[in-house]
mmCIF file of C-alpha atoms in Angstrom:
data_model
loop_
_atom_site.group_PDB
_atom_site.id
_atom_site.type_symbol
_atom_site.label_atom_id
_atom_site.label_comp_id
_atom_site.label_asym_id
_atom_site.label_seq_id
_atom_site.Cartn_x
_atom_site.Cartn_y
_atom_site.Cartn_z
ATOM 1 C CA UNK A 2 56.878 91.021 -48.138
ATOM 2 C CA UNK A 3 53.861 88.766 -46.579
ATOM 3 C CA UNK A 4 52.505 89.510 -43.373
ATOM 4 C CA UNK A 5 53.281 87.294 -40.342
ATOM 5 C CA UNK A 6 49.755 85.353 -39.917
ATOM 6 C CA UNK A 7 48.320 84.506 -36.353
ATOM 7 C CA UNK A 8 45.376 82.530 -34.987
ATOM 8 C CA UNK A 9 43.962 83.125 -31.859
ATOM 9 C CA UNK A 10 41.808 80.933 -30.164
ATOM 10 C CA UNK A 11 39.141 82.350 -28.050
ATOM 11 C CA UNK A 12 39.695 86.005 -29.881
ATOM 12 C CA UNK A 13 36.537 87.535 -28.448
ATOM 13 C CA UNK A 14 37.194 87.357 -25.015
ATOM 14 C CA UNK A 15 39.035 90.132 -23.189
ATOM 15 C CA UNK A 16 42.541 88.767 -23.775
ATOM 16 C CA UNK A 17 41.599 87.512 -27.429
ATOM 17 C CA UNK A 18 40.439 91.299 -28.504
ATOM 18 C CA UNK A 19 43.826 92.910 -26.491
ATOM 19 C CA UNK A 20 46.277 90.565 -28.800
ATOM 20 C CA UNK A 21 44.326 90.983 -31.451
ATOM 21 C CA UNK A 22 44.684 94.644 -31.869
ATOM 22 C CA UNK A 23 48.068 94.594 -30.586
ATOM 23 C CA UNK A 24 49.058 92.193 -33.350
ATOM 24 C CA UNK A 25 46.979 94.235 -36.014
ATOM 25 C CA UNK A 26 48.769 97.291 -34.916
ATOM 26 C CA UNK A 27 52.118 95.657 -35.456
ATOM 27 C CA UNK A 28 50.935 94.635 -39.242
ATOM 28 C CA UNK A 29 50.408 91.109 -38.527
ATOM 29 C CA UNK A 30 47.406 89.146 -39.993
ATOM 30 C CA UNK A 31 45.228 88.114 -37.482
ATOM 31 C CA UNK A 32 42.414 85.097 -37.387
ATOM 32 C CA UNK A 33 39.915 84.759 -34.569
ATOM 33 C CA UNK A 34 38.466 81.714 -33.599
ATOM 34 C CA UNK A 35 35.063 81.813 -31.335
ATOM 35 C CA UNK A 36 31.822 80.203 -30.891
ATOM 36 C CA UNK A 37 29.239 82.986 -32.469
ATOM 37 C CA UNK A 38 28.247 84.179 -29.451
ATOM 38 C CA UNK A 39 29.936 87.275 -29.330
ATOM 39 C CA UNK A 40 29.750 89.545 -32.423
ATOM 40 C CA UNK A 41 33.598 90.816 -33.429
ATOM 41 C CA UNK A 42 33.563 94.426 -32.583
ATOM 42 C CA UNK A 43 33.164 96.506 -35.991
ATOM 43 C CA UNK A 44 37.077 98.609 -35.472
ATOM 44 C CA UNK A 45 38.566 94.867 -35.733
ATOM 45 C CA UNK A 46 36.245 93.822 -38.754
ATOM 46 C CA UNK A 47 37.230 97.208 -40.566
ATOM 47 C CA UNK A 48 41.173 96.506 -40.109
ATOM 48 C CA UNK A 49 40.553 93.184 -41.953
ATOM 49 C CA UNK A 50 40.433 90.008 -39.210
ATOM 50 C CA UNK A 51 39.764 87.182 -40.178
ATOM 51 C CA UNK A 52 36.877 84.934 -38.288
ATOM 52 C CA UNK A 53 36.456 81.757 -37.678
ATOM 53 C CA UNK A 54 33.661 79.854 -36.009
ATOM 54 C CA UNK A 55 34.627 76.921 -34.183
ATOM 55 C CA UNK A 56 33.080 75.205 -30.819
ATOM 56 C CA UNK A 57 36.839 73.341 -29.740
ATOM 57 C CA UNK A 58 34.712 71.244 -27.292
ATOM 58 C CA UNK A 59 32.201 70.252 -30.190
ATOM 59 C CA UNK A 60 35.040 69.506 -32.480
ATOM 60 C CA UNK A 61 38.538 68.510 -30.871
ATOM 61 C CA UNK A 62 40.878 69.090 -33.811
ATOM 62 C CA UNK A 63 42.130 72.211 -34.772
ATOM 63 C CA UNK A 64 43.312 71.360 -37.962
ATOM 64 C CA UNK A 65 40.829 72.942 -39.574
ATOM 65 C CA UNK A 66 41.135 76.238 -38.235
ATOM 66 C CA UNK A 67 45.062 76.049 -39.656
ATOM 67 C CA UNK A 68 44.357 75.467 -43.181
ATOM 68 C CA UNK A 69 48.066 76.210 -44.723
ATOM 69 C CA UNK A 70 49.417 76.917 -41.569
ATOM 70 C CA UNK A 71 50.524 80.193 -39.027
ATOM 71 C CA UNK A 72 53.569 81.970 -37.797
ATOM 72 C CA UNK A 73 51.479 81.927 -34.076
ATOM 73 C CA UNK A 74 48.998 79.895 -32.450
ATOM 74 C CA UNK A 75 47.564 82.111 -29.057
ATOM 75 C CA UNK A 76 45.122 79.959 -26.907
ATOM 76 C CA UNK A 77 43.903 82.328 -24.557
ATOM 77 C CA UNK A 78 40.954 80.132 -23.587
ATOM 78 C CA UNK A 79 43.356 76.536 -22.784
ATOM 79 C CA UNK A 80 42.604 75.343 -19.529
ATOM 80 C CA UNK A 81 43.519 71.593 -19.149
ATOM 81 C CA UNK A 82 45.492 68.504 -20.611
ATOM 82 C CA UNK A 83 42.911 67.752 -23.338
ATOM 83 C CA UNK A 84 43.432 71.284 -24.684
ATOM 84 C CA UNK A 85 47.226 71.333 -24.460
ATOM 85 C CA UNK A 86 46.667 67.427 -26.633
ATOM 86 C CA UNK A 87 44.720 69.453 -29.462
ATOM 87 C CA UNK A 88 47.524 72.504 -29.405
ATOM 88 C CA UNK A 89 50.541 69.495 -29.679
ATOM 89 C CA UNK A 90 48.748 68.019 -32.719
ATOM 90 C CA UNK A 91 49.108 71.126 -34.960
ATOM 91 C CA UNK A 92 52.385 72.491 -33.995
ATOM 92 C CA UNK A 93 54.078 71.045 -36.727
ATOM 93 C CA UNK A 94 52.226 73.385 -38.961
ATOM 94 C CA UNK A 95 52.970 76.835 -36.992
ATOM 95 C CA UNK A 96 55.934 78.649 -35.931
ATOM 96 C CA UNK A 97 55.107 78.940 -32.498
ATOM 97 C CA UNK A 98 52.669 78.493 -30.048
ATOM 98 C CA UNK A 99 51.885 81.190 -26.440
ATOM 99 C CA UNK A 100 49.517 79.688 -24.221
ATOM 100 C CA UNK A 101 47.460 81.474 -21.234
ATOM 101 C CA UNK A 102 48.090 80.067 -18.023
ATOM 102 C CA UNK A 103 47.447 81.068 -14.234
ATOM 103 C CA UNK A 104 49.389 82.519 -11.641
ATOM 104 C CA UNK A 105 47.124 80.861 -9.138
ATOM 105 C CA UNK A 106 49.028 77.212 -9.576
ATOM 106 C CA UNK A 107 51.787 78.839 -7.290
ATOM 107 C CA UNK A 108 51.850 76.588 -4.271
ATOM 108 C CA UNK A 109 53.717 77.477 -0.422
ATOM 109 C CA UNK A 110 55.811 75.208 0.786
ATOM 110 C CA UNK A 111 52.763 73.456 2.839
ATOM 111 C CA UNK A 112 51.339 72.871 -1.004
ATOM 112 C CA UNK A 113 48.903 75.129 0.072
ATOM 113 C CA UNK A 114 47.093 76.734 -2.742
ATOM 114 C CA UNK A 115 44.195 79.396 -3.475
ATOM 115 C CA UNK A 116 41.746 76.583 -4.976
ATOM 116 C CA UNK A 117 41.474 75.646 -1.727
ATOM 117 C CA UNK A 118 42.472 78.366 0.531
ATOM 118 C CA UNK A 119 39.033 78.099 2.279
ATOM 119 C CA UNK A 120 39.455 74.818 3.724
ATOM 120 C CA UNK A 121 43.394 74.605 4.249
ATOM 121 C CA UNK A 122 44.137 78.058 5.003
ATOM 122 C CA UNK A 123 45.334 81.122 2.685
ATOM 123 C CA UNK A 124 49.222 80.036 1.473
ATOM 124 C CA UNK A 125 52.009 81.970 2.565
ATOM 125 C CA UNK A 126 54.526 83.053 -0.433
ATOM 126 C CA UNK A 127 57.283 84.600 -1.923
ATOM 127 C CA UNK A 128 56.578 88.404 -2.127
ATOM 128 C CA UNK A 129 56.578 87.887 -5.571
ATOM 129 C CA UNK A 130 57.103 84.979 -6.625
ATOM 130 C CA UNK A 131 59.434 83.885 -9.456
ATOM 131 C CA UNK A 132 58.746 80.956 -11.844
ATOM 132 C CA UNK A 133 60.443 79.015 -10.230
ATOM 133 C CA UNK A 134 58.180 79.102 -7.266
ATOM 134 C CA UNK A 135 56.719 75.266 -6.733
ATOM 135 C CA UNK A 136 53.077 74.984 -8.016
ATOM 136 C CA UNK A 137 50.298 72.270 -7.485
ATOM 137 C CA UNK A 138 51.040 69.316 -8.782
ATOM 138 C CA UNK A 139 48.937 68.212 -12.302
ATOM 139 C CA UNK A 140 45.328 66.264 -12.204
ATOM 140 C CA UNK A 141 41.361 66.843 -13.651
ATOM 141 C CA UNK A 142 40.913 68.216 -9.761
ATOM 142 C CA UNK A 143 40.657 71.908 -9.372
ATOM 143 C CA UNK A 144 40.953 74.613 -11.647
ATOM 144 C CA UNK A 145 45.004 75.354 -11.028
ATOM 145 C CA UNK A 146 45.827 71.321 -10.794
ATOM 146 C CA UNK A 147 44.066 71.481 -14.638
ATOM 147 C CA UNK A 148 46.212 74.351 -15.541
ATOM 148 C CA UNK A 149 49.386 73.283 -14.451
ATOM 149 C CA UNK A 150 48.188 69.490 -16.342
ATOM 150 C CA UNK A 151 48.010 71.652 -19.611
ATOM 151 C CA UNK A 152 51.638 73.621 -19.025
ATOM 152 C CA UNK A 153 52.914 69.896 -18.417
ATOM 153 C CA UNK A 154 51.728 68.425 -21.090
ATOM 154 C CA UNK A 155 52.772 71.275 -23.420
ATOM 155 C CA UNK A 156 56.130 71.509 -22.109
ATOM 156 C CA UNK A 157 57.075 67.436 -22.270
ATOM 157 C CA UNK A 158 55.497 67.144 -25.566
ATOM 158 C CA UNK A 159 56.436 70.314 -27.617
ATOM 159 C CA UNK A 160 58.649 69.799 -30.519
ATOM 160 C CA UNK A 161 57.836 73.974 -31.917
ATOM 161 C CA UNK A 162 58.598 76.661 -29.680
ATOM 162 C CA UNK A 163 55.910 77.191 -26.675
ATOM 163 C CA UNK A 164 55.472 80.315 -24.433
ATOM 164 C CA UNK A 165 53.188 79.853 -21.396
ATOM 165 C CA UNK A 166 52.141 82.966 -19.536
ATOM 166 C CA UNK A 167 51.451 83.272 -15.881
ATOM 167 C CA UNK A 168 49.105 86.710 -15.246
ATOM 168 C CA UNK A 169 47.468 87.525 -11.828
ATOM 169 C CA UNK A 170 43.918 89.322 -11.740
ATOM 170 C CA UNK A 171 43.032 89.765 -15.357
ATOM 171 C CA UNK A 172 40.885 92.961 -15.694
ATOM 172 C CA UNK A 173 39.663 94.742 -19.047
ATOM 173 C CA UNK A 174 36.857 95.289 -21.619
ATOM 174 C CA UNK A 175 34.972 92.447 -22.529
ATOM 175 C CA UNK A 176 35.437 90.580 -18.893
ATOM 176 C CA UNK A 177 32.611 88.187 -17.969
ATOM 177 C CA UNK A 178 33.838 88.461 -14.171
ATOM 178 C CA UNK A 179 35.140 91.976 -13.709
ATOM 179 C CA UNK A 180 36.659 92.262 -10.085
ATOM 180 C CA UNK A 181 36.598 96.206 -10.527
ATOM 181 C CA UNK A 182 32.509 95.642 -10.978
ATOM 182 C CA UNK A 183 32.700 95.592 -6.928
ATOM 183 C CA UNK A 184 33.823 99.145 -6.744
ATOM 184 C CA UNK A 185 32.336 100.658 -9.857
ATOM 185 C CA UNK A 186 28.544 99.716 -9.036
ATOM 186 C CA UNK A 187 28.940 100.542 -5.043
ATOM 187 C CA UNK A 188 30.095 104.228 -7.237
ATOM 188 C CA UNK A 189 27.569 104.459 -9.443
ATOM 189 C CA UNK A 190 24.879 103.264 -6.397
ATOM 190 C CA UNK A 191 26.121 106.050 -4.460
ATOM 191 C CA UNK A 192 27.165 104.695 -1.605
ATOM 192 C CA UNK A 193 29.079 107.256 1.022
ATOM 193 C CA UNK A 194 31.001 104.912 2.713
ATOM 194 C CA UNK A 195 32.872 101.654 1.610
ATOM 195 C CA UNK A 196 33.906 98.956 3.852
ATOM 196 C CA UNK A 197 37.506 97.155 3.002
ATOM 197 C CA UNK A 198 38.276 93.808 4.405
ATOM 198 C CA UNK A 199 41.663 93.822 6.145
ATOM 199 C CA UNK A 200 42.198 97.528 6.399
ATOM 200 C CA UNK A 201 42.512 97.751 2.685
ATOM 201 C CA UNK A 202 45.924 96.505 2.594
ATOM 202 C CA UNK A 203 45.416 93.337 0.563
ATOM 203 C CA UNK A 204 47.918 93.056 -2.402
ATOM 204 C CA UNK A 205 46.831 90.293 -4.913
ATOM 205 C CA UNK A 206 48.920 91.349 -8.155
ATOM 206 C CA UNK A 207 46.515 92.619 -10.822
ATOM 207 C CA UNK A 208 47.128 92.069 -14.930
ATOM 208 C CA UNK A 209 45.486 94.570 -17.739
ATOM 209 C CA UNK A 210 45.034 92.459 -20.684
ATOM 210 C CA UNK A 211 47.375 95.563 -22.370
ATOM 211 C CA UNK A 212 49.624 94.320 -20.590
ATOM 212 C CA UNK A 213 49.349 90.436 -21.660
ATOM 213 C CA UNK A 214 48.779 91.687 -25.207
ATOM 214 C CA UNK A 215 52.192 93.787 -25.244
ATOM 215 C CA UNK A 216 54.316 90.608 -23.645
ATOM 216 C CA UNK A 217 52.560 88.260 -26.152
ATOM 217 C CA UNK A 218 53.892 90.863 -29.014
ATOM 218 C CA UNK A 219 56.968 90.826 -27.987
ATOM 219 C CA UNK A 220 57.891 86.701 -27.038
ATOM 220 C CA UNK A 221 56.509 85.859 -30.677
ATOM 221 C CA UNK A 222 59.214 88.252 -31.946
ATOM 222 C CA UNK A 223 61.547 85.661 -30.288
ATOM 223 C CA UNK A 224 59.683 82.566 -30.064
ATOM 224 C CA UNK A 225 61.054 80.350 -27.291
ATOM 225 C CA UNK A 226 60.033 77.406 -25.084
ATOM 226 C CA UNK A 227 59.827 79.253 -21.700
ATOM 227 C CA UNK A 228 57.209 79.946 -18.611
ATOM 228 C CA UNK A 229 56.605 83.890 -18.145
ATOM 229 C CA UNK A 230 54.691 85.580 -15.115
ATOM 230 C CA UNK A 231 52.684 89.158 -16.565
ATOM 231 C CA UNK A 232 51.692 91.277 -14.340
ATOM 232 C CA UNK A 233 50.885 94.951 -14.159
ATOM 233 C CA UNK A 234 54.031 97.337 -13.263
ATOM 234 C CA UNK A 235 52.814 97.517 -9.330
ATOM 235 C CA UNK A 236 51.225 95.025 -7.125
ATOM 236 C CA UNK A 237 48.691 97.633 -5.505
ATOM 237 C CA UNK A 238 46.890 97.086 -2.631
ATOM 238 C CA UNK A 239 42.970 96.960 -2.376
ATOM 239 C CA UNK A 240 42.939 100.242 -0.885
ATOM 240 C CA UNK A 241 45.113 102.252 -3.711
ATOM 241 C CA UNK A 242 42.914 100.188 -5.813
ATOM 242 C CA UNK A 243 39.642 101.496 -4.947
ATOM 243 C CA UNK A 244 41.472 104.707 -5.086
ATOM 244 C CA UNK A 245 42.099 104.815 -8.501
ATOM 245 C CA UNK A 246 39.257 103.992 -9.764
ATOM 246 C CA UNK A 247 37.387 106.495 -7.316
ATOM 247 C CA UNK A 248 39.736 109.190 -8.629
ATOM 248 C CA UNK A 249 38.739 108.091 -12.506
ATOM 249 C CA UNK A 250 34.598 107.777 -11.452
ATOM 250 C CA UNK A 251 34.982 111.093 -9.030
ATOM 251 C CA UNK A 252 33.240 109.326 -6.026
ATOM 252 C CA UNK A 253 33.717 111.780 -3.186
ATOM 253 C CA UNK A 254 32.500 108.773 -0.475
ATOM 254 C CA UNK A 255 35.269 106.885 1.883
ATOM 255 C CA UNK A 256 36.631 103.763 2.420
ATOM 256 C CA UNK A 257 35.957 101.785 5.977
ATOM 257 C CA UNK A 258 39.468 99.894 6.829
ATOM 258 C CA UNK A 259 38.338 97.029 8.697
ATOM 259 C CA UNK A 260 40.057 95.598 11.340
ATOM 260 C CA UNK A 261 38.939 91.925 11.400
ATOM 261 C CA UNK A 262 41.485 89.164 9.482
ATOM 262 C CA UNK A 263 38.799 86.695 9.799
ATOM 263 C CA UNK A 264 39.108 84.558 6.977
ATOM 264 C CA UNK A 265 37.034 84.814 4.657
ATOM 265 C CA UNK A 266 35.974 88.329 5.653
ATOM 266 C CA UNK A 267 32.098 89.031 6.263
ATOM 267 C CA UNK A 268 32.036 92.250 5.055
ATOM 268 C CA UNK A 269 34.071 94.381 3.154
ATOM 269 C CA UNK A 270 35.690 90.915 0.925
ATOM 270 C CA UNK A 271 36.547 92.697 -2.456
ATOM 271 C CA UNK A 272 37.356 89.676 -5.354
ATOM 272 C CA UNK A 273 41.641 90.859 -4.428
ATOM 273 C CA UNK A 274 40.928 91.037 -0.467
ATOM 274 C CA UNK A 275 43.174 88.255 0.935
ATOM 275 C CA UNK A 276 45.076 87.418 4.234
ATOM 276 C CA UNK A 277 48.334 87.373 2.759
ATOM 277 C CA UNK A 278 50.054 89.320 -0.502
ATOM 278 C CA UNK A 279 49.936 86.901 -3.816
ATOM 279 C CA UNK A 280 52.335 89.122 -6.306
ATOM 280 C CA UNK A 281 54.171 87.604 -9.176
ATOM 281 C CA UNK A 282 57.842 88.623 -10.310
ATOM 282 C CA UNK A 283 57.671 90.219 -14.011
ATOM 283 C CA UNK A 284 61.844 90.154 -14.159
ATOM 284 C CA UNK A 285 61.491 87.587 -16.339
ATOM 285 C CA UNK A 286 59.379 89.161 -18.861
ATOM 286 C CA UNK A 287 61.419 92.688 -18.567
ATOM 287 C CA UNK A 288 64.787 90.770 -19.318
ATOM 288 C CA UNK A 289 63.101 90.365 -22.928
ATOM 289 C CA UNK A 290 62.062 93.810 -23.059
ATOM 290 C CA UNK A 291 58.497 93.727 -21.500
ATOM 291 C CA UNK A 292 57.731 97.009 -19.570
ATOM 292 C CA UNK A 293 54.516 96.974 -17.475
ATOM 293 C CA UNK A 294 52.182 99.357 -17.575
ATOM 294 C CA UNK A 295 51.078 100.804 -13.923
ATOM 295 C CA UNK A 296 47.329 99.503 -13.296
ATOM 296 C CA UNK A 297 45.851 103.185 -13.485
ATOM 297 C CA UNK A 298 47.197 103.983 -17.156
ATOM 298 C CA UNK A 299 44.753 100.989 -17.841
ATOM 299 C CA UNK A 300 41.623 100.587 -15.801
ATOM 300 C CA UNK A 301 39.996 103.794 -16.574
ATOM 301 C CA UNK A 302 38.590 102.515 -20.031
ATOM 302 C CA UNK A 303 37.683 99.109 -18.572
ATOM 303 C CA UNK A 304 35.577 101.397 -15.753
ATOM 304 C CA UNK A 305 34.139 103.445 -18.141
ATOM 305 C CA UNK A 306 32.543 100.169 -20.169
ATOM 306 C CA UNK A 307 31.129 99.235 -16.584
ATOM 307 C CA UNK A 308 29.478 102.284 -16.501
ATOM 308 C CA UNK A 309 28.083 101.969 -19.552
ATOM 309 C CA UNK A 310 26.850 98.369 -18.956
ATOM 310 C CA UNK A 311 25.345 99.322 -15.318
ATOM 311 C CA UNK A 312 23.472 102.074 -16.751
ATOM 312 C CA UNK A 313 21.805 99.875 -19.008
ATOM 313 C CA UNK A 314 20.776 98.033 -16.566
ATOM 314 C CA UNK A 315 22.214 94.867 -17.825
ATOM 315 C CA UNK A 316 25.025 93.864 -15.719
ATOM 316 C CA UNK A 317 23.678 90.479 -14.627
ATOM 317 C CA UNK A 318 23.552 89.250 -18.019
ATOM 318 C CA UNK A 319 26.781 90.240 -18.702
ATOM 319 C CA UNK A 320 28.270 89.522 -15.981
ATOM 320 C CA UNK A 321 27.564 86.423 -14.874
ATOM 321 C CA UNK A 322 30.459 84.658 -12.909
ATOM 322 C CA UNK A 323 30.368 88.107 -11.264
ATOM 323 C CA UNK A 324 28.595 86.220 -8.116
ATOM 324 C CA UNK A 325 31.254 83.763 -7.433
ATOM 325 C CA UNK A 326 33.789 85.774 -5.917
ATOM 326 C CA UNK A 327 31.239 86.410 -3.292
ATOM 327 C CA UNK A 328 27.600 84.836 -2.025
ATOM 328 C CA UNK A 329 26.114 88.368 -1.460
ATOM 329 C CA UNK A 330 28.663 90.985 -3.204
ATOM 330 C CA UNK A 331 26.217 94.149 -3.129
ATOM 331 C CA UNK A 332 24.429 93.474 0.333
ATOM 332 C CA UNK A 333 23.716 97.030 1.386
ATOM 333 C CA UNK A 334 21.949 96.436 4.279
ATOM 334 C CA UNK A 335 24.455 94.319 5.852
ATOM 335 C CA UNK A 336 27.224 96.719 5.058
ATOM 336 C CA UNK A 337 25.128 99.475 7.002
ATOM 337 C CA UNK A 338 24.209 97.402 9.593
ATOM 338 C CA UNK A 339 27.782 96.490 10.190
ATOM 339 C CA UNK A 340 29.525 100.064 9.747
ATOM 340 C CA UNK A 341 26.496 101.354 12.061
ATOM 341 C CA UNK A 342 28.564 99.106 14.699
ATOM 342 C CA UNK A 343 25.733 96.061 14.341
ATOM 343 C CA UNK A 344 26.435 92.150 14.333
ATOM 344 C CA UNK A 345 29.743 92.967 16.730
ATOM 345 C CA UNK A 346 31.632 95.129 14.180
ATOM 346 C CA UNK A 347 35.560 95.317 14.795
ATOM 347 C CA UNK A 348 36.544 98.774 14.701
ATOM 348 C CA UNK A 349 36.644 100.817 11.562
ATOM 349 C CA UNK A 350 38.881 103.680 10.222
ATOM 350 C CA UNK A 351 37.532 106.190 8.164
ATOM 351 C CA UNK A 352 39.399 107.362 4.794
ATOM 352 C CA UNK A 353 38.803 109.390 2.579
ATOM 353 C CA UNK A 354 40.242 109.330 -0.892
ATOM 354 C CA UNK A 355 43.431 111.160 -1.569
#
């Protein structure tokens, strides 16, 4: 009996190498496209994938990565309407196609949104949401108005069956901006004491890429046109957290809960520290079988490549939208000054891990 065959698109990023495994371990054969820029890792090349070197912005049709066709198209790299065009022209020649979208295009029901959070204030939702909760509405503006263009455009157009997934805060080995990276290095630096932005009690829902590889196994069992949040099992706060990956790194420092809900926070801003909770509703998923794993039975590999990559010394290389989330994220001396009750610190609690 022939294998099931399936492409994915952007397969050496840290979604891309997650489905690809998970699909090798379930017997499929697996194709990778990518630019060259990132050497397949050696386990993958033994087990027999299949690469494919292709630039999609260089060269806007896909049929040439298709050849005779595929049971699966995955596009974990799709981010706007152009992308979702080049996906509708070869569905006729695969069985189905699961698309990577963003949890962020949620909106409140002020259309307030996180692109813009800054300017029009954090939105206030559902805690979680469902899919059904009212996102942004499509255009080339921001980065979820271009995502919600591509699920648009996929879902009024698609004549083969089309799964788009919804994750939170995608963490896991091969990340290029790796949210835990603002705990692990503050770790590794040594620092005794660790200042949390609003008391450590944020909640924005987190997503292992296990976790989108298992779902993505199991929708293209039972390929369907459908929208699908993926999240982890538990939408833990920033506090619990930094706890488990102090727990997997033994750092015997503390945490600082700040009182201040200053928005953004000065000090203590983690990439998940927010004014409100953002968590997503995986019912969907689970009523098709999905069962999340809890954040902790996944991070501690994903911490243990940061370790590796700090102690090379080479994190700013490899990480390089790192920086975004925050203008200073490792500014020591302002932390200090701050905990030391400088610049008009609010007050602090101490706490230790558990």
């Amino acid at each position: 009996m022939s294998k099931n065959s399936a492409i994915i698109i952007g397969g050496t990023g840290q979604i891309g190498l997650a489905v690809a495994q998970n699909l090798l371990d379930q017997g499929w054969f697996v194709s990778i496209t990518h630019r060259g820029n990132n050497a397949v890792p050696q386990l993958l090349v033994d087990q027999g994938i299949r690469e494919i070197i292709h630039d999609r912005d260089q060269d806007a049709s896909l049929s040439s990565i298709i050849g005779q066709g595929a049971d699966a198209v995955i596009d974990t790299i799709a981010f706007d309407a152009v992308h979702a065009d080049q996906l509708l022209e070869i569905q006729g020649d695969v069985g189905s196609i699961v698309a990577i979208s963003s949890s962020s295009v949620y909106c409140d029901d002020q259309g307030r949104t996180l692109d813009e959070a800054r300017a029009n204030g954090f939105p206030h939702l559902p805690k979680p949401m469902k899919e059904t909760q009212p996102t942004v509405p499509p255009s080339n503006e921001t980065y979820s108005t271009k995502k919600v263009a591509l699920e648009r455009r996929l879902l009024d157009r698609a004549t083969t069956p089309i799964t788009i997934l919804r994750p939170g805060a995608i963490h896991g080995i091969a990340s290029v901006h790796p949210r835990e990276w603002w705990f692990v290095k503050r770790m590794m630096d040594g620092r005794p004491v660790i200042p949390l932005a609003y008391r450590g009690e944020s909640r924005f829902h987190t997503t292992s890429v296990a976790n989108i590889a298992a779902l993505i196994g199991i929708v293209l069992k039972t390929p369907a046109t459908r929208i699908l949040n993926v999240g982890d099992e538990t939408a833990l706060s920033v506090g619990q957290i930094g706890e488990v990956i102090g727990r997997h790194l033994e750092f015997n420092g503390q945490f600082a809960l700040i009182d201040d809900d200053a928005y953004p926070p000065s000090i203590g801003a983690t990439p998940w520290s927010v004014p409100a909770p953002f968590m997503i509703d995986n019912s969907a998923a689970e009523a098709l079988g999905f069962r999340p794993l809890p954040y902790a039975a996944t991070v501690g590999s994903t911490c243990d490549w940061f370790v590796q990559i700090g102690a090379a010394g080479d994190w700013q290389n490899r990480f390089p939208m790192f920086a975004r989330y925050n203008e200073h994220p490792f500014n020591y001396p302002a932390e200090d000054a701050f905990l030391a009750g400088g610049n008009g610190a609010p007050g602090t609690t101490q706490h230790r891990i558990r």
